[in-house]
Amino acid sequence: MKAAYIKETGGPEKIIIGELPDPSPVTDEVLVRVEAASVNPIDTYVRSGMVPAELPMPFVVGSDFAGTVEAVGEGVTRFQPGDRVWGANQGGHGRQGTFSELACVSEEWLHSVPVGVKEEDAAAMALVGITAHIGVVLRAKVQEGETVLVNGGSGGVGSMVVQMAKAMGARVIATAGSDGRVVKAKAFGADEGINYKTLDVGKQVLELSPNGVDVLWETRRETDLDWAIGLLANRGRMVVMAGRDARPMLPVGPFYVKDCALHGFAMFNYSANEQRQCGGDINRWLTEGKLKANIDRVLPLDEAAEAHHLQEENTIHLAGTLAGKIVLKPNGL
Ligand SMILES: NC(=O)c1ccc[n+]([C@@H]2O[C@H](COP(=O)([O-])OP(=O)(O)OC[C@H]3O[C@@H](n4cnc5c(N)ncnc54)[C@H](OP(=O)(O)O)[C@@H]3O)[C@@H](O)[C@H]2O)c1
């Protein structure tokens, strides 16, 4: 099979496009023909070695995918050849990735692609969708009528948070880095949008929600907890999920007197059972038209290294040249 893989960690130039032996499914595994795979920041951290991971070499990069089942191992019960599936948990924990024509995936990590949903869209929503679901539903427990601030509402995770908070019945305020991206966040359902480059976000938020917000979702790798807790309402919850090296100071005084809570999590820590709950809601919202993919561009597999470079330039170096997911098509555009 054709694959994008590395033999050692390093920069995007370490990605090789070449042939690897076709994988074959054992016991609980499903062999998937990968129609679409999307790029996540974590893929670049794993590839570079910034996040130490157990990597079988040669290691196929990529976490997300959607495609069609080609064959199943003898213990597989939920899927059969021809089924369309998506998943988000490859490319780490000793598992091979998804930037390849074929991938073997344990069935516990698979979700069905609903009828009418394209593989490109399912792959683009996989990891970011599960991440947003964990934070919005399982951790912050967003309630109908609450106000949610999404700091970075037009990006991969942020655009999912905006849509899921709306699906839960919340009022959503989203920030974005240009007027065009503010429009985009509103198109995903945000009730209010703030350009964080031209406006004072804190001032704007308190004008829109004078008692503060019930939930503040931070997508930045470096946050300012003094600023954020100042924007929380009584019993407000903040979600942090980025920036492994970040060490912001927690202003304990204003935090505890308002009964606030801080939720941090990494989606890869959530079990297959927990993630199937996320996948179930995601599929339901997709079917109901409440969730849409946020795709910036679709590229052939041959451009995997360029895709990693572009993702890195934006997530780490804040280039502002990407607004949404990069989707790769291993089996042709
Ligand atoms: N914990 C987990 O399980 C988990 C899962 C997925 C991702 N992550 C992490 O979450 C982060 C976001 O991932 P992603 O896939 O959504 O990346 P992304 O698509 O690159 O989005 C980054 C977002 O950050 C926003 N942003 C940048 N500077 C900002 C600022 N000063 N103020 C407000 N917003 C700002 C961007 O807004 P503009 O584009 O409008 O400028 C964009 O919406 C990454 O660090 C990733 O590693 C963690």
mmCIF file of C-alpha atoms and ligand atoms in Angstrom, residues 41 45 127-128 131 151-152 154-157 175-177 181 196 219-221 241-242 265-267 311 315 318, ligand 1:
data_model
loop_
_atom_site.group_PDB
_atom_site.id
_atom_site.type_symbol
_atom_site.label_atom_id
_atom_site.label_comp_id
_atom_site.label_asym_id
_atom_site.label_seq_id
_atom_site.Cartn_x
_atom_site.Cartn_y
_atom_site.Cartn_z
ATOM 1 C CA PRO A 41 -1.646 19.169 15.811
ATOM 2 C CA TYR A 45 3.997 16.595 17.899
ATOM 3 C CA LEU A 127 -10.534 13.817 16.756
ATOM 4 C CA VAL A 128 -11.703 17.425 17.073
ATOM 5 C CA THR A 131 -12.384 16.375 21.935
ATOM 6 C CA ASN A 151 -11.703 31.528 22.588
ATOM 7 C CA GLY A 152 -10.670 30.450 19.073
ATOM 8 C CA SER A 154 -13.134 29.115 13.954
ATOM 9 C CA GLY A 155 -10.355 26.501 14.368
ATOM 10 C CA GLY A 156 -10.465 22.730 14.320
ATOM 11 C CA VAL A 157 -11.584 22.112 17.906
ATOM 12 C CA THR A 175 -13.473 34.866 19.197
ATOM 13 C CA ALA A 176 -11.439 34.634 15.982
ATOM 14 C CA GLY A 177 -8.367 36.265 14.452
ATOM 15 C CA ARG A 181 -13.073 34.152 10.687
ATOM 16 C CA TYR A 196 -9.422 39.124 19.068
ATOM 17 C CA THR A 219 -8.054 26.716 22.601
ATOM 18 C CA ARG A 220 -4.779 28.643 22.948
ATOM 19 C CA ARG A 221 -1.613 26.909 24.058
ATOM 20 C CA MET A 241 -6.793 21.354 26.671
ATOM 21 C CA ALA A 242 -3.708 22.742 24.935
ATOM 22 C CA PHE A 265 -8.203 16.675 29.671
ATOM 23 C CA ALA A 266 -6.542 14.859 26.790
ATOM 24 C CA MET A 267 -8.902 12.920 24.517
ATOM 25 C CA GLN A 311 -0.433 22.640 10.494
ATOM 26 C CA THR A 315 -0.643 25.735 15.695
ATOM 27 C CA LEU A 318 0.386 31.174 14.776
HETATM 28 N N1 LIG B 1 -6.408 17.952 24.890
HETATM 29 C C1 LIG B 1 -6.805 17.345 23.791
HETATM 30 O O1 LIG B 1 -7.322 16.229 23.821
HETATM 31 C C2 LIG B 1 -6.638 18.052 22.474
HETATM 32 C C3 LIG B 1 -7.322 17.580 21.331
HETATM 33 C C4 LIG B 1 -7.207 18.301 20.134
HETATM 34 C C5 LIG B 1 -6.387 19.424 20.078
HETATM 35 N N2 LIG B 1 -5.699 19.818 21.202
HETATM 36 C C6 LIG B 1 -4.869 21.025 21.171
HETATM 37 O O2 LIG B 1 -5.749 22.135 21.047
HETATM 38 C C7 LIG B 1 -5.134 23.172 20.298
HETATM 39 C C8 LIG B 1 -6.079 23.593 19.176
HETATM 40 O O3 LIG B 1 -6.189 22.504 18.258
HETATM 41 P P1 LIG B 1 -6.919 22.724 16.870
HETATM 42 O O4 LIG B 1 -6.868 21.430 16.152
HETATM 43 O O5 LIG B 1 -8.224 23.377 17.054
HETATM 44 O O6 LIG B 1 -5.923 23.770 16.178
HETATM 45 P P2 LIG B 1 -6.200 24.883 15.090
HETATM 46 O O7 LIG B 1 -7.231 24.376 14.109
HETATM 47 O O8 LIG B 1 -4.873 25.290 14.584
HETATM 48 O O9 LIG B 1 -6.897 26.081 15.887
HETATM 49 C C9 LIG B 1 -6.181 26.954 16.692
HETATM 50 C C10 LIG B 1 -7.140 28.031 17.144
HETATM 51 O O10 LIG B 1 -6.477 28.911 18.049
HETATM 52 C C11 LIG B 1 -6.977 30.205 17.784
HETATM 53 N N3 LIG B 1 -6.096 31.241 18.311
HETATM 54 C C12 LIG B 1 -4.786 31.440 18.045
HETATM 55 N N4 LIG B 1 -4.330 32.515 18.717
HETATM 56 C C13 LIG B 1 -5.392 32.997 19.427
HETATM 57 C C14 LIG B 1 -5.570 34.100 20.300
HETATM 58 N N5 LIG B 1 -4.554 34.926 20.609
HETATM 59 N N6 LIG B 1 -6.792 34.278 20.840
HETATM 60 C C15 LIG B 1 -7.824 33.452 20.567
HETATM 61 N N7 LIG B 1 -7.722 32.393 19.726
HETATM 62 C C16 LIG B 1 -6.516 32.180 19.164
HETATM 63 C C17 LIG B 1 -7.075 30.248 16.277
HETATM 64 O O11 LIG B 1 -7.894 31.305 15.881
HETATM 65 P P3 LIG B 1 -7.710 32.065 14.448
HETATM 66 O O12 LIG B 1 -7.415 31.009 13.422
HETATM 67 O O13 LIG B 1 -9.030 32.694 14.228
HETATM 68 O O14 LIG B 1 -6.594 33.041 14.612
HETATM 69 C C18 LIG B 1 -7.696 28.878 16.021
HETATM 70 O O15 LIG B 1 -9.100 28.931 16.138
HETATM 71 C C19 LIG B 1 -3.788 22.621 19.809
HETATM 72 O O16 LIG B 1 -2.779 23.120 20.650
HETATM 73 C C20 LIG B 1 -3.937 21.113 19.974
HETATM 74 O O17 LIG B 1 -2.712 20.468 20.200
HETATM 75 C C21 LIG B 1 -5.817 19.154 22.385
#
